[in-house]
mmCIF file of C-alpha atoms in Angstrom:
data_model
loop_
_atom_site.group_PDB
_atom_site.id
_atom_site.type_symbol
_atom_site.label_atom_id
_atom_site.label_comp_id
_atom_site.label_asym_id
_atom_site.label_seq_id
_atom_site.Cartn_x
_atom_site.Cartn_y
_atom_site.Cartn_z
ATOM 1 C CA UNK A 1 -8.147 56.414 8.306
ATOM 2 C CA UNK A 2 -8.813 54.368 5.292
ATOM 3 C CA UNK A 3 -10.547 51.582 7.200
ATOM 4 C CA UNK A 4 -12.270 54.245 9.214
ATOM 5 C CA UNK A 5 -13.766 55.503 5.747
ATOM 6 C CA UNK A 6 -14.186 52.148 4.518
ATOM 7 C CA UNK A 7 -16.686 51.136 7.198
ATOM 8 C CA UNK A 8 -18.364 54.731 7.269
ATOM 9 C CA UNK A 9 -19.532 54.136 3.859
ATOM 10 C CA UNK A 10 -20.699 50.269 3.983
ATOM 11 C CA UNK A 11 -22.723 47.859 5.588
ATOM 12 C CA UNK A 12 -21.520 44.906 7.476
ATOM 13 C CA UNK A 13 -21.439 42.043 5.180
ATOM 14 C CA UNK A 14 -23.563 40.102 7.484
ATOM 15 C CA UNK A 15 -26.178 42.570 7.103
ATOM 16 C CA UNK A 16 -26.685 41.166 3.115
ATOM 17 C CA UNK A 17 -27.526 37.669 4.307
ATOM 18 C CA UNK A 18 -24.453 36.301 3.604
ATOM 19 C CA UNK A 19 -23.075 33.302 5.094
ATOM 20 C CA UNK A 20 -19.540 32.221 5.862
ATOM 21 C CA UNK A 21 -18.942 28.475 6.293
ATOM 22 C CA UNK A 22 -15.986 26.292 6.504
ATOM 23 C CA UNK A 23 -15.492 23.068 4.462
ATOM 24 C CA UNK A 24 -16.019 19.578 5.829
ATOM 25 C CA UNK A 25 -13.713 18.581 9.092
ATOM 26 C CA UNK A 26 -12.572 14.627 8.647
ATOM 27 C CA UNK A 27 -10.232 14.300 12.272
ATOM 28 C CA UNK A 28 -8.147 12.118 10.250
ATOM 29 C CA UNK A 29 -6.639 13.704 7.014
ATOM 30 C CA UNK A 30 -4.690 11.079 6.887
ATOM 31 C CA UNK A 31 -7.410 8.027 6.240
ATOM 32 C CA UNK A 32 -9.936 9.984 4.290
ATOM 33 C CA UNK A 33 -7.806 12.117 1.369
ATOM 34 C CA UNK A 34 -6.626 9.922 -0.714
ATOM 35 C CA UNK A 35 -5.634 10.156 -4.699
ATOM 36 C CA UNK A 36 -7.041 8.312 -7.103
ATOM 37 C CA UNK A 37 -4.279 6.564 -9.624
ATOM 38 C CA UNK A 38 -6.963 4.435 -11.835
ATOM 39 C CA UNK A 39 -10.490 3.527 -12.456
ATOM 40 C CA UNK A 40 -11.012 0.102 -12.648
ATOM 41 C CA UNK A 41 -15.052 0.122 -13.197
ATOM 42 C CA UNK A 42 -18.038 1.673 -11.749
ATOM 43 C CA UNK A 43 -17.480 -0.647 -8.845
ATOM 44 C CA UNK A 44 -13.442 -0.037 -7.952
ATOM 45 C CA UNK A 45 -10.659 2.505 -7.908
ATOM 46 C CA UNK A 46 -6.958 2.154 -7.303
ATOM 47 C CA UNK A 47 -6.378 5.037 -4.457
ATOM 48 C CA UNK A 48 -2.820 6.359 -2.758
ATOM 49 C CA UNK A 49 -2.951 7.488 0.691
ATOM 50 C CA UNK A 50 -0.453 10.229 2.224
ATOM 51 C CA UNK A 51 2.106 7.426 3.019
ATOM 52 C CA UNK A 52 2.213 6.068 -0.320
ATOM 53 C CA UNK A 53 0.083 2.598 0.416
ATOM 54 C CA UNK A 54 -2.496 2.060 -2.585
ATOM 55 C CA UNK A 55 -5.507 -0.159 -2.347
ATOM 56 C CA UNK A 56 -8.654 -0.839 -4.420
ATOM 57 C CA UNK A 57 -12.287 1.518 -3.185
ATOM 58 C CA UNK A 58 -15.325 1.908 -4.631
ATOM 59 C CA UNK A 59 -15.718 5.050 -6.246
ATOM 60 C CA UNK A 60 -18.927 5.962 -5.354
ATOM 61 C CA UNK A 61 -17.714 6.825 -1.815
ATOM 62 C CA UNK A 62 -14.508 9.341 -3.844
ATOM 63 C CA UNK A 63 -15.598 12.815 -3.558
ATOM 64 C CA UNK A 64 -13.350 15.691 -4.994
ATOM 65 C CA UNK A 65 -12.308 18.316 -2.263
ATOM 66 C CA UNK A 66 -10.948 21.513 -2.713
ATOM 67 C CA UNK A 67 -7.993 22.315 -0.265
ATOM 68 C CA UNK A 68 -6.324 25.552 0.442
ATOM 69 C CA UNK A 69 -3.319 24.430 -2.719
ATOM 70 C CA UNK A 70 -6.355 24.442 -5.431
ATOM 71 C CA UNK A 71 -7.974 28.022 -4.528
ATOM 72 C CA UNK A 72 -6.269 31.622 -6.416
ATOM 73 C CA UNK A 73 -7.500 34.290 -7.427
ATOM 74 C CA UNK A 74 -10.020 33.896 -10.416
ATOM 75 C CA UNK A 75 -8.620 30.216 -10.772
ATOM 76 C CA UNK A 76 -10.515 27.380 -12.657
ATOM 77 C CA UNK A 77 -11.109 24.899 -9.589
ATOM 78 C CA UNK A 78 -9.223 21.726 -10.002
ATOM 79 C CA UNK A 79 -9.039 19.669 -7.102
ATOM 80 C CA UNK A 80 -6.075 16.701 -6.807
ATOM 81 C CA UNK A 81 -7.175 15.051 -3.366
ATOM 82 C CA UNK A 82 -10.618 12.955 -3.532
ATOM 83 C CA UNK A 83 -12.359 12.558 0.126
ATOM 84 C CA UNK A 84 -13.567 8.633 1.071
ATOM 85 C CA UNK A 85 -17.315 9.956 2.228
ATOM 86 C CA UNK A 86 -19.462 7.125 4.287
ATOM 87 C CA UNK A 87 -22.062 9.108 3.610
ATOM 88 C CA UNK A 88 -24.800 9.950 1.531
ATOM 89 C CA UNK A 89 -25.319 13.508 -0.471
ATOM 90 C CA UNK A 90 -26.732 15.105 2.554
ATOM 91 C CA UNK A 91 -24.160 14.434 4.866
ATOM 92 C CA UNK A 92 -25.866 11.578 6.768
ATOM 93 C CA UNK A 93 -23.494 8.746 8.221
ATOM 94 C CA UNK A 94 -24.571 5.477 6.401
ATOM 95 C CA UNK A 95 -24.777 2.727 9.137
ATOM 96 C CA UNK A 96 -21.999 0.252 9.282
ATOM 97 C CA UNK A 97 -24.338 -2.221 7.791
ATOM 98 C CA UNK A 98 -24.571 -0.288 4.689
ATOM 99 C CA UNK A 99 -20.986 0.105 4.989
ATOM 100 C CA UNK A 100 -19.985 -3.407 5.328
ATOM 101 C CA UNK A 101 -22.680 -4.530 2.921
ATOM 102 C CA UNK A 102 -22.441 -2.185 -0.314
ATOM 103 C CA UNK A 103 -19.358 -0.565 0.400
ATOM 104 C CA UNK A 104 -17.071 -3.832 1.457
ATOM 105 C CA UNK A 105 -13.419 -1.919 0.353
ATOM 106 C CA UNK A 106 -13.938 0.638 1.712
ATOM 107 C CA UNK A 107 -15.089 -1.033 5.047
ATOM 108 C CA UNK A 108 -12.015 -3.401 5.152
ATOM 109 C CA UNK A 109 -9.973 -0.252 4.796
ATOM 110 C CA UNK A 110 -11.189 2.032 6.980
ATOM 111 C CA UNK A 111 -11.193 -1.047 10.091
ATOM 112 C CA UNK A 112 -7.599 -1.198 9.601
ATOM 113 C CA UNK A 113 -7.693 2.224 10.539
ATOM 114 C CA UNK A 114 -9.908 1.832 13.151
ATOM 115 C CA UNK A 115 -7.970 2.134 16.053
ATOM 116 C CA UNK A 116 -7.189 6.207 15.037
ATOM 117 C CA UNK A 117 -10.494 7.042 13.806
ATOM 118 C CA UNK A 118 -12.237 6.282 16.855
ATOM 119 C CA UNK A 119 -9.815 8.441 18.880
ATOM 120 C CA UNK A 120 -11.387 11.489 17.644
ATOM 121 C CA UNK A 121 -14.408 11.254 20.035
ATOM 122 C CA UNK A 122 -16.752 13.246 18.329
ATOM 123 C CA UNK A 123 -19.904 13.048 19.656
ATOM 124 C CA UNK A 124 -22.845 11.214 17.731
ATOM 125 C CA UNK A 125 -20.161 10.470 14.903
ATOM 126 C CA UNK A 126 -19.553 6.937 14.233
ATOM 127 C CA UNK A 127 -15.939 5.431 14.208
ATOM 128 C CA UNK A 128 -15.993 5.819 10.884
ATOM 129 C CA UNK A 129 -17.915 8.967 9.987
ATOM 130 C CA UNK A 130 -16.746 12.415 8.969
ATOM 131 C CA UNK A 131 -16.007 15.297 12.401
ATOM 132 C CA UNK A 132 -18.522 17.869 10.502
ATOM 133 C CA UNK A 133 -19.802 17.838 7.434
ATOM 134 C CA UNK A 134 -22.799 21.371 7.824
ATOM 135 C CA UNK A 135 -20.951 22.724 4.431
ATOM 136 C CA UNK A 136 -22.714 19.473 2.534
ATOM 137 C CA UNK A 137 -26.326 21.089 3.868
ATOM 138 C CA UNK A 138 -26.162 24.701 2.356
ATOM 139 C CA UNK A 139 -28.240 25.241 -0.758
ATOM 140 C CA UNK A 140 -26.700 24.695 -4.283
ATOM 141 C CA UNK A 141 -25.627 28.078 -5.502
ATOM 142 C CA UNK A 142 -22.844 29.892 -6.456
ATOM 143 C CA UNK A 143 -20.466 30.408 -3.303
ATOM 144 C CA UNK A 144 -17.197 32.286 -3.278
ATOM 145 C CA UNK A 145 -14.130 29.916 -2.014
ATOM 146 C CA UNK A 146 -11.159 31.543 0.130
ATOM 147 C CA UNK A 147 -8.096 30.409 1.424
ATOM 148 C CA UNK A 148 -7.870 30.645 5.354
ATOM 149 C CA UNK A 149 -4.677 31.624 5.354
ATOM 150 C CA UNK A 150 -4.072 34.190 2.903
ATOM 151 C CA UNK A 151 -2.160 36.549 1.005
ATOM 152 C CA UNK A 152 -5.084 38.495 -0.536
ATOM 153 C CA UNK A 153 -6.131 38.413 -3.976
ATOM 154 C CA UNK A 154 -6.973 34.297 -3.959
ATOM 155 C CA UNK A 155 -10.806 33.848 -3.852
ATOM 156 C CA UNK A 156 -12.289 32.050 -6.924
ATOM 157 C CA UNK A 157 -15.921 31.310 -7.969
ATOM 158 C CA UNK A 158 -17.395 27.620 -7.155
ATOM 159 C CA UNK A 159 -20.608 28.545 -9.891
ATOM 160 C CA UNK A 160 -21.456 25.264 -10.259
ATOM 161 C CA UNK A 161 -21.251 23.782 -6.462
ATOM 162 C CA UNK A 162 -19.768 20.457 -7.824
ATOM 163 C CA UNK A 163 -16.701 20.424 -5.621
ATOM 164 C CA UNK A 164 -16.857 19.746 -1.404
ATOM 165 C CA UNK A 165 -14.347 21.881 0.452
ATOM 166 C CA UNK A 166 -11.883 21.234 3.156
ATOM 167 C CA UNK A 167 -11.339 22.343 6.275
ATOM 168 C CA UNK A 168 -8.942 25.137 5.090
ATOM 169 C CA UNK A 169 -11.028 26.835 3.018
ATOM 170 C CA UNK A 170 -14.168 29.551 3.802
ATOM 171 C CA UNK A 171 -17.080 29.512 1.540
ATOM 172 C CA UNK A 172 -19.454 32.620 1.051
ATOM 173 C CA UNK A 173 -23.131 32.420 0.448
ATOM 174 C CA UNK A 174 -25.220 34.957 -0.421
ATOM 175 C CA UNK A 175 -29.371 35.012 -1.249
ATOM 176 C CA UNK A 176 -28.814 35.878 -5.575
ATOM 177 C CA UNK A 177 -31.941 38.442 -5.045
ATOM 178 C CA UNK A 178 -29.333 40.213 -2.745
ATOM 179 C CA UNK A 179 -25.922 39.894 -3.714
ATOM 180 C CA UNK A 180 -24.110 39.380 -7.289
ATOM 181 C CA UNK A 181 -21.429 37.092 -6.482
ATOM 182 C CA UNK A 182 -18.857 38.354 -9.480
ATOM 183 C CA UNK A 183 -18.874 41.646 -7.920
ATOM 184 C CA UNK A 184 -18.218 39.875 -4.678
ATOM 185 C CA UNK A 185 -15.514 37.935 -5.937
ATOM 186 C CA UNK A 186 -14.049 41.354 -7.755
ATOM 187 C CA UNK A 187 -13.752 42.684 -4.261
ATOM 188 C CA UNK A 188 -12.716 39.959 -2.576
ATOM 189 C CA UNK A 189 -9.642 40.186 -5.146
ATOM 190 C CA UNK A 190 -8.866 43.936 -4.774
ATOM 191 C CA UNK A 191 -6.009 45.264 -2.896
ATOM 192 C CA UNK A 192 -8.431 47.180 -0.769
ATOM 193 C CA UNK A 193 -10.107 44.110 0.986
ATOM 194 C CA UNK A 194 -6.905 42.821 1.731
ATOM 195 C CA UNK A 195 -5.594 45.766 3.203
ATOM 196 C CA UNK A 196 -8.897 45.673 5.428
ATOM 197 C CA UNK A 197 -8.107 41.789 5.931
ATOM 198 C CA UNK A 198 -4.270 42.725 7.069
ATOM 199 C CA UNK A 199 -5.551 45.133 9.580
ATOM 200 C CA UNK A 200 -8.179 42.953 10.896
ATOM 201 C CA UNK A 201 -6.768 39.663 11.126
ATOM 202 C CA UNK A 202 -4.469 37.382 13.244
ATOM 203 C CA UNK A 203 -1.254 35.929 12.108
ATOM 204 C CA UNK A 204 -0.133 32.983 11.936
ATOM 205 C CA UNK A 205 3.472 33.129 11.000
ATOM 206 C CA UNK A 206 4.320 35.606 8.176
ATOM 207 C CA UNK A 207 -0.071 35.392 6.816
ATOM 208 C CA UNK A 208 -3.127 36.522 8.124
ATOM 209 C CA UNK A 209 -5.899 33.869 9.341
ATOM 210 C CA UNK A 210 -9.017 34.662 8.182
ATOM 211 C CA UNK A 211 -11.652 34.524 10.986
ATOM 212 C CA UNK A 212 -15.352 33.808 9.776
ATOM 213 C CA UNK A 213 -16.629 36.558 12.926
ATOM 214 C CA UNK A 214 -13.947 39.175 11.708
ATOM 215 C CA UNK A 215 -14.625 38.454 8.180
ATOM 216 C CA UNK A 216 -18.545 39.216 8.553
ATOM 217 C CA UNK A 217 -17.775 42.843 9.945
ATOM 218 C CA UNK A 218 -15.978 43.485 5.902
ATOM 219 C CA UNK A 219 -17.647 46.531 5.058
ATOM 220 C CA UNK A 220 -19.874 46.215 1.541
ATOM 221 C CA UNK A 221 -21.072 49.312 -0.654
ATOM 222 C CA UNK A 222 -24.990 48.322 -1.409
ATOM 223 C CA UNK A 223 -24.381 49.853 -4.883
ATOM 224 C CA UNK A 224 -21.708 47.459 -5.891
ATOM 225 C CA UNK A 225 -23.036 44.628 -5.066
ATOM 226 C CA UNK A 226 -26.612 44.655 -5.879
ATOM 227 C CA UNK A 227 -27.819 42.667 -8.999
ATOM 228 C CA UNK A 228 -29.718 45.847 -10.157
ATOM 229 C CA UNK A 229 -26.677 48.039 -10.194
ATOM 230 C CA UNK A 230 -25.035 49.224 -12.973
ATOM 231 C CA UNK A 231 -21.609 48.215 -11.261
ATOM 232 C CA UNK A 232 -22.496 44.961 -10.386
ATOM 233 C CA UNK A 233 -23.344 43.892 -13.868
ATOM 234 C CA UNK A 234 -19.868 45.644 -15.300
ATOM 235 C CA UNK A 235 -17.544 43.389 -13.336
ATOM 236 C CA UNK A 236 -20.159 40.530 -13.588
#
């Protein structure tokens, strides 16, 4: 009955113009988050990998990620993990001559772990490259960040857009002339979208999975979200 009422009274969130997107896919967690233990100079940083091995990259190519650990509800974002990115701020591969050239570290490194990264066979990705990086092409704006798999009450607010995301987490766009994203994340956060989530979505163990298709159908009252609104600019 409730979600019956719930969607009787709201619109679709896709109906706003909101997007939902996951973070960037690397096929190989393993070689491209790393942690960064000291900076050297502008030109090299002592980096840990998951099995412990450190070696010396250029920082240019460390970009902090946000992964499903660094998101709760409301939190200040404060990614641990750094992402090794051969490629530029768009998202387009830089050509292993660039690479070997400018970037001569993080080349070595990432031919001794050749042999894995071209085992992901993804097409028009170089050995080297990133599986998908569309999150790096939306525009720079405040975007709501969610864990995938959730508990409710743990989206936060990415206002400045400084941060890439992983794989496990969802971001939400939404045109500002439409949507005031603090009212968003206020509802996002309320017991009553996660009792629309639990009904709605899979599970995966003893969690839900959120599912960008189901997640589109959430039902949004205009009034609360709209920049005008009284509402809106309360819990803004």
């Amino acid at each position: 009955g409730l979600l019956a009422n719930m969607t009787s009274i709201g619109r679709p969130m896709r109906e706003y113009a909101i997007r939902v997107t996951t973070g960037i896919v690397t096929g190989a967690d393993s070689v491209f988050l790393v942690r960064e233990l000291h900076r050297v100079d502008q030109h090299k940083s002592l980096v840990r990998d998951r099995s412990g091995a450190q070696f010396f990259i250029e920082p240019a190519l460390l970009r902090p990620i946000i992964r499903n650990r660094d998101v709760y509800g409301y939190g200040t974002l404060s990614p641990r993990s750094l992402c090794i990115m051969p490629h530029d701020q768009f998202g387009r591969q830089l050509t292993e001559e660039q690479l070997r050239n400018d970037y001569p570290l993080a080349f070595e490194y990432l031919c001794r772990h050749r042999k894995q990264l071209e085992s992901r066979r993804a097409k028009g990705l170089a050995w080297y490259g990133i599986r998908s990086v569309a999150s790096l092409g939306l525009p720079r704006a405040p975007r709501l960040l969610l864990k995938r798999i959730t508990a409710g009450g743990d989206s936060t607010l990415d206002a400045e857009t400084a941060f890439m995301c992983h794989n496990s987490v969802l971001l939400i766009t939404a045109p500002a002339q439409k949507v005031e994203m603090f009212a968003l994340l206020a509802i996002f956060n309320s017991h009553l979208s996660w009792t629309f989530l639990e009904a709605s979505m899979p599970t995966m163990g003893p969690d839900r999975v959120l599912r960008v298709q189901k997640l589109l159908q959430f039902p949004l009252v205009e009034k609360l979200i709209h920049p005008d609104s009284q509402q809106a600019r309360t819990l803004g």
